GROMACS .gro file of C-alpha atoms in nm:
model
  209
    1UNK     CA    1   0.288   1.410   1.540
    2UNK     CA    2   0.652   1.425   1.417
    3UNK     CA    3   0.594   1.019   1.288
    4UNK     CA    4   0.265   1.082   1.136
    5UNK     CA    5   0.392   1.334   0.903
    6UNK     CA    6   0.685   1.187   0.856
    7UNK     CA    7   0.445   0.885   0.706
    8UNK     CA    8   0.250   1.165   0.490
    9UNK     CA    9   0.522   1.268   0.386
   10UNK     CA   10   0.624   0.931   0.260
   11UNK     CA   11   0.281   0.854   0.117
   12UNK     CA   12   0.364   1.206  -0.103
   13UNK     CA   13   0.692   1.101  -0.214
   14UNK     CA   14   0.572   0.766  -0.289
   15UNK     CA   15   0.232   0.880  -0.523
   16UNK     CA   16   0.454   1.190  -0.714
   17UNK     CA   17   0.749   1.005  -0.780
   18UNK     CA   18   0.544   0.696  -0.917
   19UNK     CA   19   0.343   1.008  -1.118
   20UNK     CA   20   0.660   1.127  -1.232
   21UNK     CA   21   0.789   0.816  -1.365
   22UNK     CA   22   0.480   0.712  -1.539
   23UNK     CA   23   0.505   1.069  -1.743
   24UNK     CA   24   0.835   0.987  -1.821
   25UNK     CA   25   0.754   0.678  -1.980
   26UNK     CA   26   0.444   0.753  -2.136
   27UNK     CA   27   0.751   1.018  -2.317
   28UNK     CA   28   0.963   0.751  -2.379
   29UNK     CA   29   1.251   0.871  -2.158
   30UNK     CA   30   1.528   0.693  -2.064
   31UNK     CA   31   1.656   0.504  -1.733
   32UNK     CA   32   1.764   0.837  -1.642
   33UNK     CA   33   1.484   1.015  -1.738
   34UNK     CA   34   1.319   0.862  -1.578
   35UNK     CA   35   1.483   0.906  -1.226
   36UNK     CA   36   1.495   1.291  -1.287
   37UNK     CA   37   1.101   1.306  -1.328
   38UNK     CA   38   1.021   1.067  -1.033
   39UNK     CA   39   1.247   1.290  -0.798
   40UNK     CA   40   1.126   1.662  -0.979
   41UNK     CA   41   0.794   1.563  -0.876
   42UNK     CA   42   0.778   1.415  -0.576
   43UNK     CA   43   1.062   1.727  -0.445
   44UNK     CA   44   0.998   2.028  -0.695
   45UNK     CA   45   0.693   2.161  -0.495
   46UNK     CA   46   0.877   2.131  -0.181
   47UNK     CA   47   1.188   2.331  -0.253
   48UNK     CA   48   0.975   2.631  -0.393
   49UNK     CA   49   0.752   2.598  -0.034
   50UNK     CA   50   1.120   2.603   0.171
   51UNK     CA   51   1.247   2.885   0.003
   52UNK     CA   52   0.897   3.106   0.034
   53UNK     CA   53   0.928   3.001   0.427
   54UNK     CA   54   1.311   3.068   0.436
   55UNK     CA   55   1.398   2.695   0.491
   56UNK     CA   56   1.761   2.664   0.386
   57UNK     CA   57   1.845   2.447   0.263
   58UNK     CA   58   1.533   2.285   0.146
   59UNK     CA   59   1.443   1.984   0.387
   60UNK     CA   60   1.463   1.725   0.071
   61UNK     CA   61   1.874   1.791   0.141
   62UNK     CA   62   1.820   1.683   0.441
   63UNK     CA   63   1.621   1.411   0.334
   64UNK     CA   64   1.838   1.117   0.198
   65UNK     CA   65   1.614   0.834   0.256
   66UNK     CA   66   1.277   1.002   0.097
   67UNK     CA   67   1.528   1.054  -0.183
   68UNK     CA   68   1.647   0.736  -0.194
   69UNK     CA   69   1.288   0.602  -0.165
   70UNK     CA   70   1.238   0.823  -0.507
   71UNK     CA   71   1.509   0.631  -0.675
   72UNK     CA   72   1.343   0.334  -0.625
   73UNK     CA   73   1.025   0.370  -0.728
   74UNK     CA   74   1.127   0.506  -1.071
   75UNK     CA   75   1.355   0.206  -1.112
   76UNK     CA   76   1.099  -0.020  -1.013
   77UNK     CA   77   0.894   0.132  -1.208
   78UNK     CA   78   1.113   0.185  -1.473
   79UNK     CA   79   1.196  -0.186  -1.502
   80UNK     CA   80   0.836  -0.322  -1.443
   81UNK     CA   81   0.671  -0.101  -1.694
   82UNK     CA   82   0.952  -0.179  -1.939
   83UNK     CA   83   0.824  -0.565  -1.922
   84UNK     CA   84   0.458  -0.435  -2.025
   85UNK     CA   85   0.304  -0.369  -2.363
   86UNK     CA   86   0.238   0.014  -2.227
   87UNK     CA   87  -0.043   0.065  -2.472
   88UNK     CA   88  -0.215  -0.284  -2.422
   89UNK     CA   89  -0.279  -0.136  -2.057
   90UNK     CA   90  -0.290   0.271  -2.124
   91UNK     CA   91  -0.605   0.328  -1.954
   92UNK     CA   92  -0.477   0.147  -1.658
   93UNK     CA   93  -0.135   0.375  -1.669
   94UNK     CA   94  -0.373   0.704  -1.742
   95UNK     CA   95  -0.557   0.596  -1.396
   96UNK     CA   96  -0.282   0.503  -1.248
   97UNK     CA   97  -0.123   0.835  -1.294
   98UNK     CA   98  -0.425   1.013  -1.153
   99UNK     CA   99  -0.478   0.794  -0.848
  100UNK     CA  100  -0.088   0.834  -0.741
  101UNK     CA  101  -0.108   1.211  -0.850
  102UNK     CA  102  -0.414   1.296  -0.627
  103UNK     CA  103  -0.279   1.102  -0.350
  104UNK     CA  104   0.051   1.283  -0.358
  105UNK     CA  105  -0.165   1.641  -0.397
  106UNK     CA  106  -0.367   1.573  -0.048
  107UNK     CA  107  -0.046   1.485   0.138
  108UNK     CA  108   0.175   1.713  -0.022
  109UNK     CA  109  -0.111   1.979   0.048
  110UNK     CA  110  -0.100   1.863   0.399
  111UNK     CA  111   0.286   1.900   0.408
  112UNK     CA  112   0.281   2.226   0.299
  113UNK     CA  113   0.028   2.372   0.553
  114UNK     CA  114   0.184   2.239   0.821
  115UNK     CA  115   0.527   2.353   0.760
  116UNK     CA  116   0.399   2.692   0.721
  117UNK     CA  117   0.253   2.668   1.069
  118UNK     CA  118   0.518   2.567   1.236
  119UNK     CA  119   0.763   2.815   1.057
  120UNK     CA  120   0.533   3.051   1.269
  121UNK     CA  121   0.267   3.130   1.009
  122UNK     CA  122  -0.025   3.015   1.142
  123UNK     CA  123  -0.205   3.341   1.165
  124UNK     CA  124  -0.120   3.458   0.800
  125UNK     CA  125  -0.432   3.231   0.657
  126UNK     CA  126  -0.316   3.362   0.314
  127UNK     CA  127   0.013   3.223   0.322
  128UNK     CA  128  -0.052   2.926   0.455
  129UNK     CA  129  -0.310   2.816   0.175
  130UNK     CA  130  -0.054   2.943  -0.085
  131UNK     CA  131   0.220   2.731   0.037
  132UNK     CA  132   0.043   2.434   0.055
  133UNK     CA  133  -0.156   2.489  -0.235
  134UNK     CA  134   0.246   2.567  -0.387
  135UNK     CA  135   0.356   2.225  -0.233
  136UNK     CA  136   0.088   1.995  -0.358
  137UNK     CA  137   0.106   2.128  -0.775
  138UNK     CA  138   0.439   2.273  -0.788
  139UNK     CA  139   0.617   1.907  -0.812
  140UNK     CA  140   0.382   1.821  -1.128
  141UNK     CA  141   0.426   2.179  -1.283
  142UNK     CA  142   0.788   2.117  -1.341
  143UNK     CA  143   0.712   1.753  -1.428
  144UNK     CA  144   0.481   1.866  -1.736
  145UNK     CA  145   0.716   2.135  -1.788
  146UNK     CA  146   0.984   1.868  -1.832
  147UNK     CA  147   0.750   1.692  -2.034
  148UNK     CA  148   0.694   1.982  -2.279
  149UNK     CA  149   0.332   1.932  -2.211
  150UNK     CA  150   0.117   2.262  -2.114
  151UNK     CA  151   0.107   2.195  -1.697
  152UNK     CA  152  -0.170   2.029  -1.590
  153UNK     CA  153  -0.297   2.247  -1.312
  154UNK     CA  154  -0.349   2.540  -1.637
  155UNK     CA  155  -0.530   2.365  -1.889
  156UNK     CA  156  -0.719   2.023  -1.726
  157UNK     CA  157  -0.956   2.031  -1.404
  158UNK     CA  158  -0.972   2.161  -1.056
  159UNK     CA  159  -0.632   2.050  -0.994
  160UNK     CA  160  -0.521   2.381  -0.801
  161UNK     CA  161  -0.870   2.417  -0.633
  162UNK     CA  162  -0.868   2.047  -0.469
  163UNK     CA  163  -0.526   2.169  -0.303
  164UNK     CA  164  -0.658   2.536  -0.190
  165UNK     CA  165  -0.960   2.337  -0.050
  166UNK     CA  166  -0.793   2.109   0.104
  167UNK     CA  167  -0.583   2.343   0.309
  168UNK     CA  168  -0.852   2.606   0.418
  169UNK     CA  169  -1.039   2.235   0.557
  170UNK     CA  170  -0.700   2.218   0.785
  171UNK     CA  171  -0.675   2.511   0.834
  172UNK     CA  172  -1.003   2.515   1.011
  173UNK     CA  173  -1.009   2.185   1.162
  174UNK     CA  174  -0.685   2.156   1.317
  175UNK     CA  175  -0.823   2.421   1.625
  176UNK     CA  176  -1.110   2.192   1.693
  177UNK     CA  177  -0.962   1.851   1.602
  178UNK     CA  178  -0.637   1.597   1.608
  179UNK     CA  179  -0.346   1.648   1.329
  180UNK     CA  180  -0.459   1.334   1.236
  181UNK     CA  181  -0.817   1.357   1.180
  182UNK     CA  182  -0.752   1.702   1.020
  183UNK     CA  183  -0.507   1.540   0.818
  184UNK     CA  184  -0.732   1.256   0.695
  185UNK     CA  185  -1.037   1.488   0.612
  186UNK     CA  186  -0.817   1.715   0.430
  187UNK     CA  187  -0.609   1.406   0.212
  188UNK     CA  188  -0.937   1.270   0.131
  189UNK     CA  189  -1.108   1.584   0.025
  190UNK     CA  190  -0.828   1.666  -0.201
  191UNK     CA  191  -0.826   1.308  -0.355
  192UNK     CA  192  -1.223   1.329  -0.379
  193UNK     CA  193  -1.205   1.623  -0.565
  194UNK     CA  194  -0.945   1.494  -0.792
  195UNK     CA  195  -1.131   1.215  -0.893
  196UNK     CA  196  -1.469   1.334  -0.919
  197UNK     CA  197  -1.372   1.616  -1.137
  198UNK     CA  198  -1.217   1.369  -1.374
  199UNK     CA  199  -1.503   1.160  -1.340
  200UNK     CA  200  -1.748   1.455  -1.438
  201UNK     CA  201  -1.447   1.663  -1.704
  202UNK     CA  202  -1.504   1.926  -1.483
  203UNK     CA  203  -1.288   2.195  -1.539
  204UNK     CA  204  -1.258   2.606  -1.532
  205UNK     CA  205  -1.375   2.821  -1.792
  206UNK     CA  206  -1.168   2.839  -2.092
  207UNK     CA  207  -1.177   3.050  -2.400
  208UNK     CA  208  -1.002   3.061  -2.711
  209UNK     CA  209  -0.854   3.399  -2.928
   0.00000   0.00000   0.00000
């Protein structure tokens, strides 16, 4: 169980801080920049879930090589991007960005609900869905926030709802089922709801006053 959420886990890292660093080019940011978006998404959500749960210190501290991995995807990215007319191939970067955003939402979601569980949570349905719903958004929050761009999860979409979803589907499955099939069904709801609401500009309600 312990390696299959360890490779989650890396999936999440992987997908946010490639979302990150695609933001942070799309704003023109520098090397650095650049870095510092790629590692406030892929960690943000996760130090706000630790300190709900009373994790200290956060487990990214503990977490050197899923940092390090970070790193190198926004210099990879950094440098390959750099090498591209950006705008020749936008709506490839605009997918991009959504494909590595959703797939960092379902396994961050999946992250989140499981720490709470094993933090001794698992009967508090409420706080479980919050802190994997808080794990899976709150990395892009602070990367739009960053940005100075309105955060997503406010203003576009379903974003929140494909995370709360998401969870309550582990929630439930994980008493009848393996981690791993639980985890699957939940990743790829999440992701499914992503895209389909993107697909369809489905969104919440809005009004203007």
């Amino acid at each position: 169980m312990n390696i299959f959420m360890s490779f989650m886990e890396l999936i999440g890292v992987i997908s946010f801080a490639l979302s990150g660093a695609i933001v942070a080019l799309k704003k023109e940011m520098d090397a650095f920049g650049v870095c510092i978006m790629s590692l406030t998404t892929a960690f943000g959500g996760g130090i706000v879930r630790d300190l709900i749960i009373d994790e200290v210190p956060p487990a990214v501290f503990n977490s050197k090589e899923l940092v390090v991995v970070a790193i190198l995807v926004s210099i990879i990215t950094f440098i390959f991007c750099n090498k591209l007319n950006i705008n020749k191939y936008r709506d490839k970067f605009n997918f991009l960005v959504l494909l590595s955003d959703s797939m960092g939402l379902g396994a961050f979601t999946i992250i989140g609900a499981n720490a709470a569980i094993n933090k001794g949570f698992s009967n508090n349905y409420m706080l479980v869905v919050a802190v994997a719903t808080i794990t899976g958004v709150g990395g892009g929050v602070l990367r739009d926030v960053f940005a100075s761009e309105k955060p997503f999860i406010f203003v576009k979409y379903i974003y929140p709802s494909a995370a709360i979803v998401g969870a309550i589907l582990y929630i439930i499955l994980i008493k009848y089922v393996s981690i791993e099939i639980s985890s699957y069904a939940c990743a790829f709801i999440v992701v499914m709801i992503r895209l389909v609401s993107e697909k369809y500009n489905i969104h919440y309600p809005r009004k203007k006053i």
